[in-house]
């Protein structure tokens, strides 16, 4: 049982005096911890599969609560996976079964990793205020320099776009540096105030098949 997790790390805005190209890793580290101190937040992205585009929505309540909802042309409605501390559930249409311990352990490990507070971060540069998805956002970019390339279409980057009003991330985009390159993955962050992840009552234990 594999979940469609992405890194939950989010980045805060750099100080106004930071110039484009300045290393802002310290600001990034501070911001990740800020996001993880929130009561809850949401991550959304789409992923191509053999059956068509699947959409993932993951609600997190640190330190160890998660509700993942997946919709796909190959699935009969929404498929959900839930973690509430040391208990995991799977279901659809609001009906859940509690998962066996061997499945729960792997989900606990993945959620713990996604919500872990990093102690060190390097390599994020300020790119200044930019327009993205019709919003004025502050950008931070990490460029893969482990394998130097001259072809911009082969240079992989992760860019975090932050809402300067809240200091919270709006988008996390993986793409190449090629001009007008289509993102390989675009993750959207949001902060609904009504997220509440509670274990379902009287959920039967899933039978091994």
PDB file of C-alpha atoms in Angstrom:
ATOM      1  CA  UNK A   1       0.000   0.000   0.000  1.00  0.00           C
ATOM      2  CA  UNK A   2       1.784   3.104  -1.247  1.00  0.00           C
ATOM      3  CA  UNK A   3       0.554   6.628  -0.705  1.00  0.00           C
ATOM      4  CA  UNK A   4       0.975   9.543  -3.082  1.00  0.00           C
ATOM      5  CA  UNK A   5       2.902  11.671  -0.594  1.00  0.00           C
ATOM      6  CA  UNK A   6       4.870  14.737  -1.517  1.00  0.00           C
ATOM      7  CA  UNK A   7       7.160  16.733   0.699  1.00  0.00           C
ATOM      8  CA  UNK A   8       5.091  18.867   3.017  1.00  0.00           C
ATOM      9  CA  UNK A   9       7.831  21.442   3.490  1.00  0.00           C
ATOM     10  CA  UNK A  10       6.718  25.008   2.860  1.00  0.00           C
ATOM     11  CA  UNK A  11       8.723  28.177   2.740  1.00  0.00           C
ATOM     12  CA  UNK A  12       8.198  31.588   4.255  1.00  0.00           C
ATOM     13  CA  UNK A  13       8.932  34.884   2.553  1.00  0.00           C
ATOM     14  CA  UNK A  14      12.462  36.232   2.789  1.00  0.00           C
ATOM     15  CA  UNK A  15      13.162  39.570   4.377  1.00  0.00           C
ATOM     16  CA  UNK A  16      12.311  42.511   2.085  1.00  0.00           C
ATOM     17  CA  UNK A  17      15.993  43.425   1.793  1.00  0.00           C
ATOM     18  CA  UNK A  18      16.961  40.066   0.278  1.00  0.00           C
ATOM     19  CA  UNK A  19      18.063  40.454  -3.329  1.00  0.00           C
ATOM     20  CA  UNK A  20      17.478  37.965  -6.115  1.00  0.00           C
ATOM     21  CA  UNK A  21      20.193  35.332  -6.082  1.00  0.00           C
ATOM     22  CA  UNK A  22      20.797  35.616  -2.339  1.00  0.00           C
ATOM     23  CA  UNK A  23      20.953  32.335  -0.432  1.00  0.00           C
ATOM     24  CA  UNK A  24      17.725  32.185   1.554  1.00  0.00           C
ATOM     25  CA  UNK A  25      18.069  28.700   3.004  1.00  0.00           C
ATOM     26  CA  UNK A  26      17.827  30.020   6.559  1.00  0.00           C
ATOM     27  CA  UNK A  27      14.484  31.661   5.751  1.00  0.00           C
ATOM     28  CA  UNK A  28      13.311  28.454   4.138  1.00  0.00           C
ATOM     29  CA  UNK A  29      14.186  26.425   7.211  1.00  0.00           C
ATOM     30  CA  UNK A  30      12.371  28.849   9.496  1.00  0.00           C
ATOM     31  CA  UNK A  31       9.311  28.778   7.250  1.00  0.00           C
ATOM     32  CA  UNK A  32       9.082  24.997   7.131  1.00  0.00           C
ATOM     33  CA  UNK A  33       8.887  24.959  10.883  1.00  0.00           C
ATOM     34  CA  UNK A  34       6.249  27.677  10.742  1.00  0.00           C
ATOM     35  CA  UNK A  35       4.012  25.639   8.471  1.00  0.00           C
ATOM     36  CA  UNK A  36       4.408  22.550  10.604  1.00  0.00           C
ATOM     37  CA  UNK A  37       3.313  24.521  13.650  1.00  0.00           C
ATOM     38  CA  UNK A  38      -0.091  25.195  12.084  1.00  0.00           C
ATOM     39  CA  UNK A  39      -3.111  23.227  13.222  1.00  0.00           C
ATOM     40  CA  UNK A  40      -3.684  21.940   9.676  1.00  0.00           C
ATOM     41  CA  UNK A  41      -2.894  22.503   6.011  1.00  0.00           C
ATOM     42  CA  UNK A  42      -3.761  20.992   2.627  1.00  0.00           C
ATOM     43  CA  UNK A  43      -1.612  19.729  -0.270  1.00  0.00           C
ATOM     44  CA  UNK A  44      -3.066  19.136  -3.756  1.00  0.00           C
ATOM     45  CA  UNK A  45      -1.551  17.949  -7.032  1.00  0.00           C
ATOM     46  CA  UNK A  46      -2.309  15.856 -10.096  1.00  0.00           C
ATOM     47  CA  UNK A  47      -0.361  12.921 -11.468  1.00  0.00           C
ATOM     48  CA  UNK A  48      -0.537  11.176 -14.818  1.00  0.00           C
ATOM     49  CA  UNK A  49      -1.238   7.445 -14.696  1.00  0.00           C
ATOM     50  CA  UNK A  50      -1.809   4.772 -17.343  1.00  0.00           C
ATOM     51  CA  UNK A  51      -5.559   5.210 -16.839  1.00  0.00           C
ATOM     52  CA  UNK A  52      -5.556   9.008 -16.961  1.00  0.00           C
ATOM     53  CA  UNK A  53      -4.936  11.915 -14.625  1.00  0.00           C
ATOM     54  CA  UNK A  54      -5.276  11.199 -10.910  1.00  0.00           C
ATOM     55  CA  UNK A  55      -5.859  14.029  -8.451  1.00  0.00           C
ATOM     56  CA  UNK A  56      -4.510  13.901  -4.900  1.00  0.00           C
ATOM     57  CA  UNK A  57      -5.662  15.973  -1.956  1.00  0.00           C
ATOM     58  CA  UNK A  58      -3.874  15.453   1.358  1.00  0.00           C
ATOM     59  CA  UNK A  59      -4.988  17.117   4.561  1.00  0.00           C
ATOM     60  CA  UNK A  60      -2.425  17.163   7.361  1.00  0.00           C
ATOM     61  CA  UNK A  61      -2.836  17.828  11.065  1.00  0.00           C
ATOM     62  CA  UNK A  62       0.636  17.668  12.634  1.00  0.00           C
ATOM     63  CA  UNK A  63       2.119  15.803  14.261  1.00  0.00           C
ATOM     64  CA  UNK A  64       0.540  12.567  12.983  1.00  0.00           C
ATOM     65  CA  UNK A  65      -2.884  12.956  11.380  1.00  0.00           C
ATOM     66  CA  UNK A  66      -3.564  12.743   7.659  1.00  0.00           C
ATOM     67  CA  UNK A  67      -6.455  12.256   5.246  1.00  0.00           C
ATOM     68  CA  UNK A  68      -5.572  11.497   1.637  1.00  0.00           C
ATOM     69  CA  UNK A  69      -8.265  11.571  -1.043  1.00  0.00           C
ATOM     70  CA  UNK A  70      -7.539  10.236  -4.537  1.00  0.00           C
ATOM     71  CA  UNK A  71      -9.780  10.563  -7.579  1.00  0.00           C
ATOM     72  CA  UNK A  72      -8.937   8.857 -10.857  1.00  0.00           C
ATOM     73  CA  UNK A  73     -10.714   7.637 -14.017  1.00  0.00           C
ATOM     74  CA  UNK A  74      -9.710   4.114 -12.943  1.00  0.00           C
ATOM     75  CA  UNK A  75     -11.478   4.392  -9.566  1.00  0.00           C
ATOM     76  CA  UNK A  76     -15.198   4.229  -8.738  1.00  0.00           C
ATOM     77  CA  UNK A  77     -15.348   7.459  -6.782  1.00  0.00           C
ATOM     78  CA  UNK A  78     -13.006   8.880  -4.174  1.00  0.00           C
ATOM     79  CA  UNK A  79     -10.548   6.539  -2.486  1.00  0.00           C
ATOM     80  CA  UNK A  80      -9.349   7.640   0.937  1.00  0.00           C
ATOM     81  CA  UNK A  81      -6.594   6.743   3.370  1.00  0.00           C
ATOM     82  CA  UNK A  82      -6.604   8.149   6.892  1.00  0.00           C
ATOM     83  CA  UNK A  83      -4.109   8.153   9.715  1.00  0.00           C
ATOM     84  CA  UNK A  84      -5.048   9.153  13.247  1.00  0.00           C
ATOM     85  CA  UNK A  85      -1.958   8.813  15.403  1.00  0.00           C
ATOM     86  CA  UNK A  86      -1.200   5.062  15.412  1.00  0.00           C
ATOM     87  CA  UNK A  87      -4.379   3.914  13.627  1.00  0.00           C
ATOM     88  CA  UNK A  88      -4.887   3.861   9.846  1.00  0.00           C
ATOM     89  CA  UNK A  89      -8.058   3.468   7.807  1.00  0.00           C
ATOM     90  CA  UNK A  90      -8.968   2.993   4.163  1.00  0.00           C
ATOM     91  CA  UNK A  91     -12.276   3.451   2.402  1.00  0.00           C
ATOM     92  CA  UNK A  92     -14.528   5.299  -0.008  1.00  0.00           C
ATOM     93  CA  UNK A  93     -17.861   7.057   0.137  1.00  0.00           C
ATOM     94  CA  UNK A  94     -17.445   7.721   3.837  1.00  0.00           C
ATOM     95  CA  UNK A  95     -17.154   4.012   4.683  1.00  0.00           C
ATOM     96  CA  UNK A  96     -13.853   2.958   6.263  1.00  0.00           C
ATOM     97  CA  UNK A  97     -12.056  -0.177   7.368  1.00  0.00           C
ATOM     98  CA  UNK A  98      -9.215  -0.151   9.886  1.00  0.00           C
ATOM     99  CA  UNK A  99      -5.974  -1.391   8.364  1.00  0.00           C
ATOM    100  CA  UNK A 100      -3.850  -4.228   9.647  1.00  0.00           C
ATOM    101  CA  UNK A 101      -0.719  -3.268  11.656  1.00  0.00           C
ATOM    102  CA  UNK A 102       1.708  -4.149   8.835  1.00  0.00           C
ATOM    103  CA  UNK A 103       0.023  -1.557   6.587  1.00  0.00           C
ATOM    104  CA  UNK A 104      -0.409   0.991   9.358  1.00  0.00           C
ATOM    105  CA  UNK A 105       3.300   0.961  10.172  1.00  0.00           C
ATOM    106  CA  UNK A 106       4.294   2.034   6.665  1.00  0.00           C
ATOM    107  CA  UNK A 107       1.710   4.837   6.628  1.00  0.00           C
ATOM    108  CA  UNK A 108       2.883   6.095  10.020  1.00  0.00           C
ATOM    109  CA  UNK A 109       6.466   6.164   8.714  1.00  0.00           C
ATOM    110  CA  UNK A 110       5.515   8.097   5.571  1.00  0.00           C
ATOM    111  CA  UNK A 111       3.422  10.684   7.401  1.00  0.00           C
ATOM    112  CA  UNK A 112       6.108  11.122  10.060  1.00  0.00           C
ATOM    113  CA  UNK A 113       8.678  11.714   7.310  1.00  0.00           C
ATOM    114  CA  UNK A 114       6.433  14.183   5.466  1.00  0.00           C
ATOM    115  CA  UNK A 115       5.844  16.191   8.648  1.00  0.00           C
ATOM    116  CA  UNK A 116       9.344  15.933  10.103  1.00  0.00           C
ATOM    117  CA  UNK A 117      10.987  19.210  11.083  1.00  0.00           C
ATOM    118  CA  UNK A 118      14.309  19.461   9.224  1.00  0.00           C
ATOM    119  CA  UNK A 119      17.362  20.532  11.180  1.00  0.00           C
ATOM    120  CA  UNK A 120      19.308  21.725   8.149  1.00  0.00           C
ATOM    121  CA  UNK A 121      18.559  23.014   4.667  1.00  0.00           C
ATOM    122  CA  UNK A 122      20.830  24.281   1.904  1.00  0.00           C
ATOM    123  CA  UNK A 123      20.751  25.511  -1.658  1.00  0.00           C
ATOM    124  CA  UNK A 124      17.646  27.737  -1.870  1.00  0.00           C
ATOM    125  CA  UNK A 125      18.174  31.087  -3.607  1.00  0.00           C
ATOM    126  CA  UNK A 126      15.842  34.080  -3.617  1.00  0.00           C
ATOM    127  CA  UNK A 127      14.415  34.865  -7.045  1.00  0.00           C
ATOM    128  CA  UNK A 128      12.385  37.848  -5.851  1.00  0.00           C
ATOM    129  CA  UNK A 129       8.763  38.780  -6.443  1.00  0.00           C
ATOM    130  CA  UNK A 130       7.298  37.017  -9.468  1.00  0.00           C
ATOM    131  CA  UNK A 131       3.905  36.570 -11.088  1.00  0.00           C
ATOM    132  CA  UNK A 132       2.626  33.006 -10.834  1.00  0.00           C
ATOM    133  CA  UNK A 133      -0.940  31.853 -11.428  1.00  0.00           C
ATOM    134  CA  UNK A 134      -1.965  35.511 -11.626  1.00  0.00           C
ATOM    135  CA  UNK A 135      -0.590  36.209  -8.155  1.00  0.00           C
ATOM    136  CA  UNK A 136       2.342  38.293  -6.976  1.00  0.00           C
ATOM    137  CA  UNK A 137       4.392  35.777  -5.009  1.00  0.00           C
ATOM    138  CA  UNK A 138       7.917  35.543  -3.631  1.00  0.00           C
ATOM    139  CA  UNK A 139      10.008  32.772  -5.167  1.00  0.00           C
ATOM    140  CA  UNK A 140      12.731  30.516  -3.797  1.00  0.00           C
ATOM    141  CA  UNK A 141      14.565  28.158  -6.132  1.00  0.00           C
ATOM    142  CA  UNK A 142      16.650  25.074  -5.555  1.00  0.00           C
ATOM    143  CA  UNK A 143      18.693  24.023  -8.579  1.00  0.00           C
ATOM    144  CA  UNK A 144      20.192  20.565  -8.978  1.00  0.00           C
ATOM    145  CA  UNK A 145      23.911  21.274  -9.343  1.00  0.00           C
ATOM    146  CA  UNK A 146      25.155  17.762  -8.609  1.00  0.00           C
ATOM    147  CA  UNK A 147      25.314  17.042 -12.342  1.00  0.00           C
ATOM    148  CA  UNK A 148      26.193  20.323 -14.092  1.00  0.00           C
ATOM    149  CA  UNK A 149      24.336  20.889 -17.367  1.00  0.00           C
ATOM    150  CA  UNK A 150      24.535  23.543 -20.054  1.00  0.00           C
ATOM    151  CA  UNK A 151      21.214  22.537 -21.607  1.00  0.00           C
ATOM    152  CA  UNK A 152      18.550  24.414 -19.628  1.00  0.00           C
ATOM    153  CA  UNK A 153      16.009  21.780 -20.600  1.00  0.00           C
ATOM    154  CA  UNK A 154      17.976  19.276 -18.502  1.00  0.00           C
ATOM    155  CA  UNK A 155      18.482  21.451 -15.413  1.00  0.00           C
ATOM    156  CA  UNK A 156      15.967  20.406 -12.763  1.00  0.00           C
ATOM    157  CA  UNK A 157      14.697  22.920 -10.220  1.00  0.00           C
ATOM    158  CA  UNK A 158      12.224  23.144  -7.374  1.00  0.00           C
ATOM    159  CA  UNK A 159      10.631  26.556  -6.925  1.00  0.00           C
ATOM    160  CA  UNK A 160       8.557  27.484  -3.916  1.00  0.00           C
ATOM    161  CA  UNK A 161       6.164  30.398  -4.373  1.00  0.00           C
ATOM    162  CA  UNK A 162       5.140  32.119  -1.158  1.00  0.00           C
ATOM    163  CA  UNK A 163       2.271  34.473  -0.436  1.00  0.00           C
ATOM    164  CA  UNK A 164       4.001  37.600   0.917  1.00  0.00           C
ATOM    165  CA  UNK A 165       0.885  38.545   2.901  1.00  0.00           C
ATOM    166  CA  UNK A 166       0.877  35.392   5.019  1.00  0.00           C
ATOM    167  CA  UNK A 167       4.441  34.110   4.687  1.00  0.00           C
ATOM    168  CA  UNK A 168       2.970  30.713   3.786  1.00  0.00           C
ATOM    169  CA  UNK A 169       3.616  28.750   0.601  1.00  0.00           C
ATOM    170  CA  UNK A 170       1.167  28.847  -2.271  1.00  0.00           C
ATOM    171  CA  UNK A 171       2.869  26.539  -4.809  1.00  0.00           C
ATOM    172  CA  UNK A 172       5.755  24.082  -4.971  1.00  0.00           C
ATOM    173  CA  UNK A 173       6.813  23.516  -8.573  1.00  0.00           C
ATOM    174  CA  UNK A 174       9.283  21.062 -10.086  1.00  0.00           C
ATOM    175  CA  UNK A 175      10.370  21.971 -13.612  1.00  0.00           C
ATOM    176  CA  UNK A 176      13.358  22.474 -15.864  1.00  0.00           C
ATOM    177  CA  UNK A 177      14.908  25.869 -16.586  1.00  0.00           C
ATOM    178  CA  UNK A 178      13.848  25.741 -20.228  1.00  0.00           C
ATOM    179  CA  UNK A 179      11.875  28.808 -21.297  1.00  0.00           C
ATOM    180  CA  UNK A 180       8.115  28.272 -20.847  1.00  0.00           C
ATOM    181  CA  UNK A 181       8.755  24.732 -19.598  1.00  0.00           C
ATOM    182  CA  UNK A 182       5.625  22.930 -18.414  1.00  0.00           C
ATOM    183  CA  UNK A 183       5.912  21.913 -14.743  1.00  0.00           C
ATOM    184  CA  UNK A 184       6.651  18.260 -14.169  1.00  0.00           C
ATOM    185  CA  UNK A 185       4.675  18.607 -10.956  1.00  0.00           C
ATOM    186  CA  UNK A 186       2.791  21.526  -9.461  1.00  0.00           C
ATOM    187  CA  UNK A 187       1.769  21.243  -5.833  1.00  0.00           C
ATOM    188  CA  UNK A 188      -0.733  23.691  -4.409  1.00  0.00           C
ATOM    189  CA  UNK A 189      -0.876  24.529  -0.698  1.00  0.00           C
ATOM    190  CA  UNK A 190      -3.927  25.906   1.072  1.00  0.00           C
ATOM    191  CA  UNK A 191      -5.056  26.456   4.648  1.00  0.00           C
ATOM    192  CA  UNK A 192      -8.741  25.676   5.213  1.00  0.00           C
ATOM    193  CA  UNK A 193      -9.883  26.362   8.750  1.00  0.00           C
ATOM    194  CA  UNK A 194     -12.374  23.473   8.832  1.00  0.00           C
ATOM    195  CA  UNK A 195      -9.932  20.544   8.513  1.00  0.00           C
ATOM    196  CA  UNK A 196     -10.635  18.052  11.295  1.00  0.00           C
ATOM    197  CA  UNK A 197      -9.369  14.486  11.012  1.00  0.00           C
ATOM    198  CA  UNK A 198     -11.155  12.139  13.420  1.00  0.00           C
ATOM    199  CA  UNK A 199     -11.051   8.340  13.483  1.00  0.00           C
ATOM    200  CA  UNK A 200     -14.269   6.781  12.132  1.00  0.00           C
ATOM    201  CA  UNK A 201     -16.472   5.133  14.731  1.00  0.00           C
ATOM    202  CA  UNK A 202     -16.932   1.347  14.728  1.00  0.00           C
ATOM    203  CA  UNK A 203     -14.830   0.799  11.596  1.00  0.00           C
ATOM    204  CA  UNK A 204     -14.320  -2.950  11.046  1.00  0.00           C
ATOM    205  CA  UNK A 205     -10.788  -4.299  10.805  1.00  0.00           C
ATOM    206  CA  UNK A 206      -9.872  -4.996   7.202  1.00  0.00           C
ATOM    207  CA  UNK A 207      -9.636  -8.697   6.404  1.00  0.00           C
ATOM    208  CA  UNK A 208      -6.472  -9.996   4.811  1.00  0.00           C
ATOM    209  CA  UNK A 209      -7.040 -11.081   1.238  1.00  0.00           C
TER     210      UNK A 209
END
